Amino acid sequence: QNVFGNIVTGGAGTNIDRLRKRIKIVASHVTDSEGLDEKRKTLPPESFRIFFHVLNEDHALPDLIWNQQTRRELQIALDLELHSIQEELQTKGGIKSIAWNHQQFKVTYPSLKDEVQVGTVYMRLWLQTGDSFIKSWDDPLRLFELLFRRLLCELDRDTIVTNMCISCLERLYSIHATNIGIFPDIMILVRSMGQTKNTETQHRLLSLITTLVAGSNDEDETDGDYLIGNSEQLLNTEFISYMCQFVAWGHLNPKQIGNKLSDAVDCVDLNVSNPNEKDSLPDAIKPISPSLWFIALPGKIPPTPSSIRGPFTLKELTVMFNNNELFPHSIVTTTYSDGYTRQSDDCFEAKDSTIDTGNWNKLENINQLRWQLLTDYLSGKVPYAPSKIALMALKSLSCLVNVHQSIDSRGVPFFPIPIAKRLLSGQIIDTTAEMKSNMLSLSIMSQALLCNDSSVVEAAANLIRKIMDHNEKACAKLYLTGVFFFACCYTGSNFLSLAHLIDETHMQQKFNAKVISAKDAELLSAKERSILGNILPEGLLKILVNHGAEKFSDVFLSNFDTPEVIWSTQMRQHLITMIRQHLGDFPRRLLEHIDEKYEYCPLPGVSYRRLEKELFCHNYYLHNLCDEVRFPDWPISEPVEVFRSCLDKLKEVFAQGQGIKDGSQEEARIVLGITPSDGGDELRKAYRSLAKKFHPDKNPNGQEMFHKIQVAYELLLPTIEHDATTQYTPDMHELASRNVEACVEEEDVKCLPFGRHQMHSAHLLLKTQLLVCKRHPDDIGKYKYPAYALLLSCLDFPSKEYLDAGDIISSCLLREKRLEFVHTTVDLMFNTCLVSPLNAEELVHEKGFTSLDSILDFYIQALNLLTNVKTESDESEKRSQSN
């Protein structure tokens, strides 16, 4: 190929293979063992023609640079040599012949002195040209070895040559991996990558290592024995630690352009109504970077309290380092967070309680600070963005997981599990290693879901899935990394990878005593078994359990309002807002300290305004199911199970009695240690502090207190935040559902075995039973109705001899809500008897006809009285008009 600068042209480049073959023919004749005269006889004339043709042409090939300047330099060298021979002949005087020592004749080309050459290859031109040149190379293994030797010689000495060697090694291996085979010295590259002070070199070494374990495939599949052999050399804590650091590096990615959802959530956080207002906010209102770093003079570890300074931000550390106030051997540590607040203070005193005294170390031994302060990272001359670095690290780690299978040919899991999974899930700890990132590897992978690059989030989710596959021990405690919080608060639209991760792990978490002690987890409901049971609406959770990840992802990203699922963009926005409030400033702390570990604190139940008056029962939202105007003839699968579930729910409603007692909220405040004047921030702070203290994973004796804390928080949250400013606009169906109970007053539930808070739920349950009974009479008629006693307790009407006209007219039994409730109850009795004669016998046995007779008498009297009142009113109105 002819290459001029970065422009590749055709022409002679298509004949490079033929040219090399003819040069070989010439070489084979020249190296023959016959005499010189014989050699000359056997040299084909065509070879000379080719040679002189090439000699007169200009070439800029990776293995041949020949142009007018080099021809001129050759001519000068030959002229000088001929001149010296002539002088020698004249000096000897009369000698007719002389033997020219051509074996030691060498031409130096000054125009090529700046070209970096390895073997016979000019690396600059190699990197500029396409792949056709290197594909036709005869001995790629030899060239690879020469490049690696040159790399070792130039590493951290000549940066330009070093980076060219690395790029050439990567390109060569991506094409000739099969011919080169296993590279046995890959750990030399790993250690060089970790210690180099040149950021470009570090990034290119990472890219080379990724190619050595993943090949040229875009996917993270490890195919071929050579790739597996390279990967097996990296199954150690040292490499895992470096890769985890690079994954965490993704948090430093520049802020990306957000979508509408992320803009809306940001507006809620900043209390503005328009995304355009965010940039115009005063600096005092914008979120600030938390100060996390403490420093001390070199010497004793831990240092004396008087020598400690801080806390500082990374930006402040950079200024101090440039001003020679901070040195590579200075010792540093970070703050220890016992809870994440919504806003960080501008400054605070360095107290022993805020300093992580167990992590004092030299600055040069902390990867993040060494790479940001002791290298040229801040110069901006880096080949890859932080997100690209994180992607390459994730790809390399994924290849390690692919090296060994987790199950045998029968599908039986191996024991112990593959070493890559043990390393990445923290089940192997190298106590001799200086770096401890492998202990945090699973947390770092999970926290990568908070990165603002969608590709990093997707790759991290896929890697976690692989690590958790047939890894029961690690999977049971995966929730402690916060991965489910991070996944649910993701604002992107590429949610399928996260949905698969959630689908495969959410039911496997051992997050409370009830799940851990359950002998048969299948007997628990999905809401009780799932770690997402108090985060997602039950209908959405059922979609995940019953239909899998793909359907769940589709619903999660869309708007649905059906009897089976109610979910909207506004509800998703509310969920993200609640999780962000729970996480506090942790995402911003990662910008300062990229491998900080999230301290798990359980998230209390998330309530959705759209579902305040809805009731979910066996795969259906009953209010929507009973709305036969919007959803006529909506199919009901398993009608008997729906009917039975409604009966169980009805018994629970009756058991709740009069609902919440007045003193319960005061008791909840006492449990949480807050006052009536405290707001939402104080409530969340108190909850986080107590929940972390009494969580069963940290305090085995705190299960009972932990339950009280959760109940108290869920009781107080709706009341305290009722008037909070939230960018949330309910739709028409939500407004309608809110108004369903708005008119229910204490008078409406007089003499009922429950309070007005339970009346709406009880009525929905009765209406659903009636609906199922009408649509599926054959299925329901096979069973005896067992709850007539409950129904009759709602129909305790006074006898007619105890009522006068005034009592009847003013009775609560004539109020609209009560009339609807009584009508549904009686209609249900009638239809249950209609589907099965045995039910009629049961109703007689429960003395139901006596109650029905009282009802009939009451409403006949009421009808007569109301008719008389109406007649008298009409006559009075006519007399008034005539007068």
mmCIF file of C-alpha atoms in Angstrom, residues 37-346:
data_model
loop_
_atom_site.group_PDB
_atom_site.id
_atom_site.type_symbol
_atom_site.label_atom_id
_atom_site.label_comp_id
_atom_site.label_asym_id
_atom_site.label_seq_id
_atom_site.Cartn_x
_atom_site.Cartn_y
_atom_site.Cartn_z
ATOM 1 C CA ASP A 37 29.138 -17.814 -10.959
ATOM 2 C CA GLU A 38 26.511 -20.516 -10.646
ATOM 3 C CA LYS A 39 24.311 -18.199 -8.597
ATOM 4 C CA ARG A 40 24.489 -15.517 -11.212
ATOM 5 C CA LYS A 41 23.463 -18.018 -13.823
ATOM 6 C CA THR A 42 20.390 -19.076 -11.847
ATOM 7 C CA LEU A 43 19.129 -15.576 -10.949
ATOM 8 C CA PRO A 44 15.989 -15.013 -13.001
ATOM 9 C CA PRO A 45 16.095 -11.795 -15.068
ATOM 10 C CA GLU A 46 12.567 -10.938 -13.882
ATOM 11 C CA SER A 47 13.842 -10.391 -10.321
ATOM 12 C CA PHE A 48 16.202 -7.647 -11.483
ATOM 13 C CA ARG A 49 13.463 -6.000 -13.460
ATOM 14 C CA ILE A 50 11.227 -5.973 -10.374
ATOM 15 C CA PHE A 51 14.054 -4.688 -8.213
ATOM 16 C CA PHE A 52 14.875 -1.739 -10.470
ATOM 17 C CA HIS A 53 11.178 -0.993 -10.936
ATOM 18 C CA VAL A 54 10.701 -0.800 -7.164
ATOM 19 C CA LEU A 55 13.919 1.187 -6.831
ATOM 20 C CA ASN A 56 12.585 3.936 -9.073
ATOM 21 C CA GLU A 57 9.171 4.162 -7.374
ATOM 22 C CA ASP A 58 8.220 5.962 -4.137
ATOM 23 C CA HIS A 59 6.987 3.744 -1.300
ATOM 24 C CA ALA A 60 5.602 4.466 2.159
ATOM 25 C CA LEU A 61 4.840 0.988 3.507
ATOM 26 C CA PRO A 62 5.060 -0.242 7.108
ATOM 27 C CA ASP A 63 8.121 -2.290 6.116
ATOM 28 C CA LEU A 64 9.485 -0.089 3.271
ATOM 29 C CA ILE A 65 10.102 3.649 3.107
ATOM 30 C CA TRP A 66 11.653 4.628 -0.211
ATOM 31 C CA ASN A 67 11.451 8.002 -1.896
ATOM 32 C CA GLN A 68 13.530 10.635 -3.681
ATOM 33 C CA GLN A 69 15.381 11.547 -0.474
ATOM 34 C CA THR A 70 16.377 7.973 0.354
ATOM 35 C CA ARG A 71 17.494 7.420 -3.268
ATOM 36 C CA ARG A 72 19.624 10.532 -2.983
ATOM 37 C CA GLU A 73 21.121 9.265 0.314
ATOM 38 C CA LEU A 74 21.869 5.887 -1.300
ATOM 39 C CA GLN A 75 23.516 7.590 -4.263
ATOM 40 C CA ILE A 76 25.710 9.701 -1.978
ATOM 41 C CA ALA A 77 26.778 6.621 -0.011
ATOM 42 C CA LEU A 78 27.644 4.700 -3.176
ATOM 43 C CA ASP A 79 29.540 7.659 -4.652
ATOM 44 C CA LEU A 80 31.604 7.982 -1.492
ATOM 45 C CA GLU A 81 32.370 4.268 -1.541
ATOM 46 C CA LEU A 82 33.444 4.362 -5.208
ATOM 47 C CA HIS A 83 35.552 7.417 -4.542
ATOM 48 C CA SER A 84 37.332 5.661 -1.697
ATOM 49 C CA ILE A 85 37.991 2.629 -3.919
ATOM 50 C CA GLN A 86 39.488 4.860 -6.640
ATOM 51 C CA GLU A 87 41.727 6.513 -4.086
ATOM 52 C CA GLU A 88 42.886 3.125 -2.866
ATOM 53 C CA LEU A 89 43.729 2.045 -6.408
ATOM 54 C CA GLN A 90 45.713 5.212 -7.041
ATOM 55 C CA THR A 91 47.556 4.842 -3.761
ATOM 56 C CA LYS A 92 48.612 1.243 -4.541
ATOM 57 C CA GLY A 93 49.703 2.340 -7.962
ATOM 58 C CA GLY A 94 49.186 0.046 -10.900
ATOM 59 C CA ILE A 95 46.927 -2.483 -9.198
ATOM 60 C CA LYS A 96 44.319 -3.517 -11.743
ATOM 61 C CA SER A 97 41.786 -5.110 -9.373
ATOM 62 C CA ILE A 98 40.655 -4.896 -5.755
ATOM 63 C CA ALA A 99 38.200 -6.946 -3.669
ATOM 64 C CA TRP A 100 35.397 -4.736 -2.356
ATOM 65 C CA ASN A 101 34.346 -5.612 1.194
ATOM 66 C CA HIS A 102 30.642 -5.388 0.403
ATOM 67 C CA GLN A 103 29.697 -7.483 3.464
ATOM 68 C CA GLN A 104 30.465 -4.568 5.767
ATOM 69 C CA PHE A 105 29.156 -1.861 3.513
ATOM 70 C CA LYS A 106 26.222 -0.140 5.170
ATOM 71 C CA VAL A 107 24.159 2.829 4.129
ATOM 72 C CA THR A 108 22.860 5.224 6.771
ATOM 73 C CA TYR A 109 19.674 7.091 5.845
ATOM 74 C CA PRO A 110 19.464 10.336 7.854
ATOM 75 C CA SER A 111 15.882 10.930 6.708
ATOM 76 C CA LEU A 112 14.808 7.757 8.567
ATOM 77 C CA LYS A 113 16.548 8.423 11.871
ATOM 78 C CA ASP A 114 13.319 9.602 13.562
ATOM 79 C CA GLU A 115 11.329 6.597 12.379
ATOM 80 C CA VAL A 116 10.716 4.052 15.190
ATOM 81 C CA GLN A 117 11.497 0.617 13.816
ATOM 82 C CA VAL A 118 10.993 -2.807 15.392
ATOM 83 C CA GLY A 119 12.533 -5.544 13.303
ATOM 84 C CA THR A 120 11.789 -4.449 9.771
ATOM 85 C CA VAL A 121 8.551 -2.618 10.622
ATOM 86 C CA TYR A 122 8.101 1.132 10.905
ATOM 87 C CA MET A 123 5.508 1.528 13.664
ATOM 88 C CA ARG A 124 4.251 4.947 12.628
ATOM 89 C CA LEU A 125 3.222 3.763 9.212
ATOM 90 C CA TRP A 126 1.914 0.507 10.604
ATOM 91 C CA LEU A 127 -0.485 2.363 12.899
ATOM 92 C CA GLN A 128 -1.591 4.625 10.040
ATOM 93 C CA THR A 129 -2.305 1.908 7.515
ATOM 94 C CA GLY A 130 -5.089 -0.663 7.380
ATOM 95 C CA ASP A 131 -5.014 -4.301 8.459
ATOM 96 C CA SER A 132 -4.080 -5.825 5.096
ATOM 97 C CA PHE A 133 -0.371 -5.332 5.771
ATOM 98 C CA ILE A 134 -0.285 -7.099 9.124
ATOM 99 C CA LYS A 135 -2.655 -9.859 7.968
ATOM 100 C CA SER A 136 -0.085 -10.992 5.427
ATOM 101 C CA TRP A 137 2.818 -10.968 7.897
ATOM 102 C CA ASP A 138 4.640 -14.285 7.924
ATOM 103 C CA ASP A 139 5.957 -14.518 11.480
ATOM 104 C CA PRO A 140 3.625 -12.593 13.841
ATOM 105 C CA LEU A 141 4.960 -14.364 16.947
ATOM 106 C CA ARG A 142 8.513 -13.123 16.300
ATOM 107 C CA LEU A 143 7.240 -9.592 15.670
ATOM 108 C CA PHE A 144 5.165 -9.750 18.871
ATOM 109 C CA GLU A 145 8.227 -10.745 20.881
ATOM 110 C CA LEU A 146 10.307 -7.931 19.377
ATOM 111 C CA LEU A 147 7.601 -5.380 20.178
ATOM 112 C CA PHE A 148 7.304 -6.608 23.769
ATOM 113 C CA ARG A 149 11.093 -6.383 24.292
ATOM 114 C CA ARG A 150 11.123 -2.864 22.913
ATOM 115 C CA LEU A 151 8.223 -1.976 25.197
ATOM 116 C CA LEU A 152 10.119 -3.170 28.274
ATOM 117 C CA CYS A 153 13.151 -1.115 27.249
ATOM 118 C CA GLU A 154 11.215 2.094 26.626
ATOM 119 C CA LEU A 155 8.589 1.879 29.394
ATOM 120 C CA ASP A 156 8.435 5.172 31.337
ATOM 121 C CA ARG A 157 11.522 6.371 29.417
ATOM 122 C CA ASP A 158 10.229 7.310 25.997
ATOM 123 C CA THR A 159 6.464 7.767 26.237
ATOM 124 C CA ILE A 160 5.881 8.105 22.507
ATOM 125 C CA VAL A 161 7.698 4.888 21.639
ATOM 126 C CA THR A 162 6.096 3.084 24.594
ATOM 127 C CA ASN A 163 2.583 3.945 23.481
ATOM 128 C CA MET A 164 3.349 3.043 19.869
ATOM 129 C CA CYS A 165 4.621 -0.361 20.970
ATOM 130 C CA ILE A 166 1.492 -0.987 23.042
ATOM 131 C CA SER A 167 -0.787 0.001 20.170
ATOM 132 C CA CYS A 168 1.113 -2.238 17.755
ATOM 133 C CA LEU A 169 0.994 -5.159 20.196
ATOM 134 C CA GLU A 170 -2.759 -4.778 20.560
ATOM 135 C CA ARG A 171 -3.322 -4.541 16.833
ATOM 136 C CA LEU A 172 -1.065 -7.494 16.085
ATOM 137 C CA TYR A 173 -2.708 -9.737 18.680
ATOM 138 C CA SER A 174 -6.222 -8.819 17.619
ATOM 139 C CA ILE A 175 -5.426 -10.197 14.126
ATOM 140 C CA HIS A 176 -2.945 -13.018 14.847
ATOM 141 C CA ALA A 177 -4.074 -14.214 18.287
ATOM 142 C CA THR A 178 -4.315 -17.793 17.019
ATOM 143 C CA ASN A 179 -0.748 -17.745 15.661
ATOM 144 C CA ILE A 180 0.749 -15.950 18.654
ATOM 145 C CA GLY A 181 -1.045 -18.073 21.220
ATOM 146 C CA ILE A 182 -0.823 -17.632 24.980
ATOM 147 C CA PHE A 183 1.173 -14.639 26.188
ATOM 148 C CA PRO A 184 2.901 -15.846 29.402
ATOM 149 C CA ASP A 185 4.021 -12.439 30.701
ATOM 150 C CA ILE A 186 0.665 -10.710 30.948
ATOM 151 C CA MET A 187 1.167 -9.901 34.652
ATOM 152 C CA ILE A 188 4.158 -7.722 33.669
ATOM 153 C CA LEU A 189 1.713 -5.595 31.708
ATOM 154 C CA VAL A 190 -0.679 -5.503 34.668
ATOM 155 C CA ARG A 191 1.947 -4.263 37.117
ATOM 156 C CA SER A 192 3.278 -1.749 34.602
ATOM 157 C CA MET A 193 -0.268 -0.480 34.097
ATOM 158 C CA GLY A 194 -0.715 0.044 37.822
ATOM 159 C CA GLN A 195 2.584 1.798 38.443
ATOM 160 C CA THR A 196 3.154 3.961 35.358
ATOM 161 C CA LYS A 197 2.917 7.723 35.780
ATOM 162 C CA ASN A 198 1.757 8.327 32.232
ATOM 163 C CA THR A 199 -2.018 8.193 31.871
ATOM 164 C CA GLU A 200 -1.990 7.413 28.152
ATOM 165 C CA THR A 201 0.347 4.491 28.755
ATOM 166 C CA GLN A 202 -1.905 3.223 31.520
ATOM 167 C CA HIS A 203 -5.019 3.404 29.361
ATOM 168 C CA ARG A 204 -3.363 1.758 26.385
ATOM 169 C CA LEU A 205 -2.019 -1.052 28.567
ATOM 170 C CA LEU A 206 -5.554 -1.631 29.837
ATOM 171 C CA SER A 207 -6.797 -1.784 26.260
ATOM 172 C CA LEU A 208 -4.018 -4.253 25.373
ATOM 173 C CA ILE A 209 -4.839 -6.483 28.341
ATOM 174 C CA THR A 210 -8.513 -6.434 27.358
ATOM 175 C CA THR A 211 -7.557 -7.582 23.867
ATOM 176 C CA LEU A 212 -5.347 -10.338 25.295
ATOM 177 C CA VAL A 213 -8.252 -11.817 27.258
ATOM 178 C CA ALA A 214 -11.173 -10.981 24.968
ATOM 179 C CA GLY A 215 -9.602 -11.025 21.513
ATOM 180 C CA SER A 216 -11.039 -8.844 18.785
ATOM 181 C CA ASN A 217 -14.680 -9.665 19.591
ATOM 182 C CA ASP A 218 -16.949 -6.852 20.604
ATOM 183 C CA GLU A 219 -18.682 -9.243 22.966
ATOM 184 C CA ASP A 220 -17.063 -10.375 26.218
ATOM 185 C CA GLU A 221 -16.837 -13.995 25.120
ATOM 186 C CA THR A 222 -13.639 -15.929 25.787
ATOM 187 C CA ASP A 223 -13.139 -18.240 22.811
ATOM 188 C CA GLY A 224 -9.953 -20.169 22.091
ATOM 189 C CA ASP A 225 -7.384 -21.814 24.325
ATOM 190 C CA TYR A 226 -5.019 -18.870 23.927
ATOM 191 C CA LEU A 227 -7.545 -16.419 25.396
ATOM 192 C CA ILE A 228 -8.386 -18.813 28.212
ATOM 193 C CA GLY A 229 -4.675 -19.260 28.926
ATOM 194 C CA ASN A 230 -4.214 -15.500 29.130
ATOM 195 C CA SER A 231 -7.259 -15.115 31.373
ATOM 196 C CA GLU A 232 -6.154 -17.815 33.799
ATOM 197 C CA GLN A 233 -2.984 -15.829 34.545
ATOM 198 C CA LEU A 234 -5.187 -12.971 35.775
ATOM 199 C CA LEU A 235 -7.215 -14.945 38.320
ATOM 200 C CA ASN A 236 -5.593 -13.227 41.295
ATOM 201 C CA THR A 237 -6.435 -10.448 43.717
ATOM 202 C CA GLU A 238 -3.885 -8.042 42.256
ATOM 203 C CA PHE A 239 -5.512 -7.923 38.837
ATOM 204 C CA ILE A 240 -9.038 -7.902 40.314
ATOM 205 C CA SER A 241 -8.082 -4.919 42.477
ATOM 206 C CA TYR A 242 -6.833 -2.904 39.524
ATOM 207 C CA MET A 243 -9.903 -3.729 37.440
ATOM 208 C CA CYS A 244 -12.232 -2.729 40.259
ATOM 209 C CA GLN A 245 -10.465 0.606 40.466
ATOM 210 C CA PHE A 246 -10.968 1.135 36.743
ATOM 211 C CA VAL A 247 -14.645 0.204 37.013
ATOM 212 C CA ALA A 248 -15.046 2.768 39.790
ATOM 213 C CA TRP A 249 -13.237 5.269 37.557
ATOM 214 C CA GLY A 250 -16.440 5.445 35.528
ATOM 215 C CA HIS A 251 -17.986 7.670 38.212
ATOM 216 C CA LEU A 252 -15.688 10.457 37.017
ATOM 217 C CA ASN A 253 -17.326 10.457 33.603
ATOM 218 C CA PRO A 254 -18.396 13.958 32.486
ATOM 219 C CA LYS A 255 -22.075 14.691 32.953
ATOM 220 C CA GLN A 256 -24.114 13.403 30.021
ATOM 221 C CA ILE A 257 -27.187 14.911 28.406
ATOM 222 C CA GLY A 258 -30.117 13.583 30.444
ATOM 223 C CA ASN A 259 -33.551 12.459 29.320
ATOM 224 C CA LYS A 260 -36.889 13.916 30.386
ATOM 225 C CA LEU A 261 -37.165 11.596 33.365
ATOM 226 C CA SER A 262 -33.739 12.454 34.780
ATOM 227 C CA ASP A 263 -34.446 16.164 34.250
ATOM 228 C CA ALA A 264 -37.751 15.832 36.093
ATOM 229 C CA VAL A 265 -36.116 14.043 39.031
ATOM 230 C CA ASP A 266 -33.364 16.677 39.180
ATOM 231 C CA CYS A 267 -36.040 19.371 39.300
ATOM 232 C CA VAL A 268 -37.605 17.665 42.321
ATOM 233 C CA ASP A 269 -34.218 17.456 44.052
ATOM 234 C CA LEU A 270 -33.508 21.155 43.419
ATOM 235 C CA ASN A 271 -37.112 22.272 43.984
ATOM 236 C CA VAL A 272 -37.471 23.938 40.581
ATOM 237 C CA SER A 273 -40.268 23.575 38.055
ATOM 238 C CA ASN A 274 -38.287 23.858 34.809
ATOM 239 C CA PRO A 275 -35.094 21.966 33.845
ATOM 240 C CA ASN A 276 -33.746 25.182 32.299
ATOM 241 C CA GLU A 277 -33.747 26.780 35.743
ATOM 242 C CA LYS A 278 -31.110 24.352 37.081
ATOM 243 C CA ASP A 279 -28.152 26.165 35.526
ATOM 244 C CA SER A 280 -29.327 29.555 36.772
ATOM 245 C CA LEU A 281 -29.505 28.507 40.423
ATOM 246 C CA PRO A 282 -27.139 30.268 42.861
ATOM 247 C CA ASP A 283 -24.058 28.261 43.783
ATOM 248 C CA ALA A 284 -25.234 28.161 47.384
ATOM 249 C CA ILE A 285 -28.298 26.145 46.349
ATOM 250 C CA LYS A 286 -26.622 23.753 43.900
ATOM 251 C CA PRO A 287 -25.378 20.422 45.299
ATOM 252 C CA ILE A 288 -21.787 20.732 46.451
ATOM 253 C CA SER A 289 -19.032 18.145 46.433
ATOM 254 C CA PRO A 290 -18.677 16.699 49.920
ATOM 255 C CA SER A 291 -15.326 17.093 51.660
ATOM 256 C CA LEU A 292 -14.123 13.581 52.447
ATOM 257 C CA TRP A 293 -10.319 13.560 52.637
ATOM 258 C CA PHE A 294 -8.173 14.053 55.733
ATOM 259 C CA ILE A 295 -4.392 14.482 55.560
ATOM 260 C CA ALA A 296 -1.539 14.341 58.026
ATOM 261 C CA LEU A 297 2.222 14.662 57.975
ATOM 262 C CA PRO A 298 4.301 11.559 57.169
ATOM 263 C CA GLY A 299 5.186 9.411 60.096
ATOM 264 C CA LYS A 300 3.222 7.377 62.587
ATOM 265 C CA ILE A 301 0.033 5.611 61.438
ATOM 266 C CA PRO A 302 -2.482 6.511 62.723
ATOM 267 C CA PRO A 303 -1.253 10.074 63.219
ATOM 268 C CA THR A 304 -1.790 12.147 66.317
ATOM 269 C CA PRO A 305 -5.108 14.075 66.331
ATOM 270 C CA SER A 306 -3.277 17.418 66.451
ATOM 271 C CA SER A 307 -1.547 16.746 63.102
ATOM 272 C CA ILE A 308 -4.734 15.894 61.215
ATOM 273 C CA ARG A 309 -6.102 18.424 58.746
ATOM 274 C CA GLY A 310 -9.339 18.330 56.831
ATOM 275 C CA PRO A 311 -11.696 17.423 55.484
ATOM 276 C CA PHE A 312 -10.857 18.451 51.914
ATOM 277 C CA THR A 313 -12.238 17.868 48.449
ATOM 278 C CA LEU A 314 -10.171 16.388 45.618
ATOM 279 C CA LYS A 315 -9.967 19.813 44.038
ATOM 280 C CA GLU A 316 -8.480 21.213 47.241
ATOM 281 C CA LEU A 317 -6.002 18.317 47.446
ATOM 282 C CA THR A 318 -4.883 19.080 43.900
ATOM 283 C CA VAL A 319 -4.198 22.725 44.765
ATOM 284 C CA MET A 320 -2.297 21.687 47.872
ATOM 285 C CA PHE A 321 -0.216 19.185 45.897
ATOM 286 C CA ASN A 322 0.655 21.776 43.250
ATOM 287 C CA ASN A 323 1.654 24.201 46.029
ATOM 288 C CA ASN A 324 3.931 21.595 47.633
ATOM 289 C CA GLU A 325 1.719 21.363 50.712
ATOM 290 C CA LEU A 326 0.954 17.713 50.002
ATOM 291 C CA PHE A 327 3.454 15.023 49.023
ATOM 292 C CA PRO A 328 3.403 11.430 47.728
ATOM 293 C CA HIS A 329 4.450 10.160 51.175
ATOM 294 C CA SER A 330 1.813 12.196 53.061
ATOM 295 C CA ILE A 331 -0.736 9.998 54.795
ATOM 296 C CA VAL A 332 -4.423 10.344 54.015
ATOM 297 C CA THR A 333 -7.779 8.797 54.857
ATOM 298 C CA THR A 334 -11.461 9.506 54.249
ATOM 299 C CA THR A 335 -14.476 10.287 56.381
ATOM 300 C CA TYR A 336 -16.551 7.462 57.708
ATOM 301 C CA SER A 337 -20.238 7.959 56.926
ATOM 302 C CA ASP A 338 -22.768 6.550 59.353
ATOM 303 C CA GLY A 339 -25.570 7.860 57.146
ATOM 304 C CA TYR A 340 -25.978 9.891 53.986
ATOM 305 C CA THR A 341 -27.589 13.305 54.273
ATOM 306 C CA ARG A 342 -29.308 15.160 51.488
ATOM 307 C CA GLN A 343 -26.927 18.115 51.662
ATOM 308 C CA SER A 344 -23.348 18.156 52.833
ATOM 309 C CA ASP A 345 -22.200 20.884 55.130
ATOM 310 C CA ASP A 346 -19.822 23.482 53.712
#
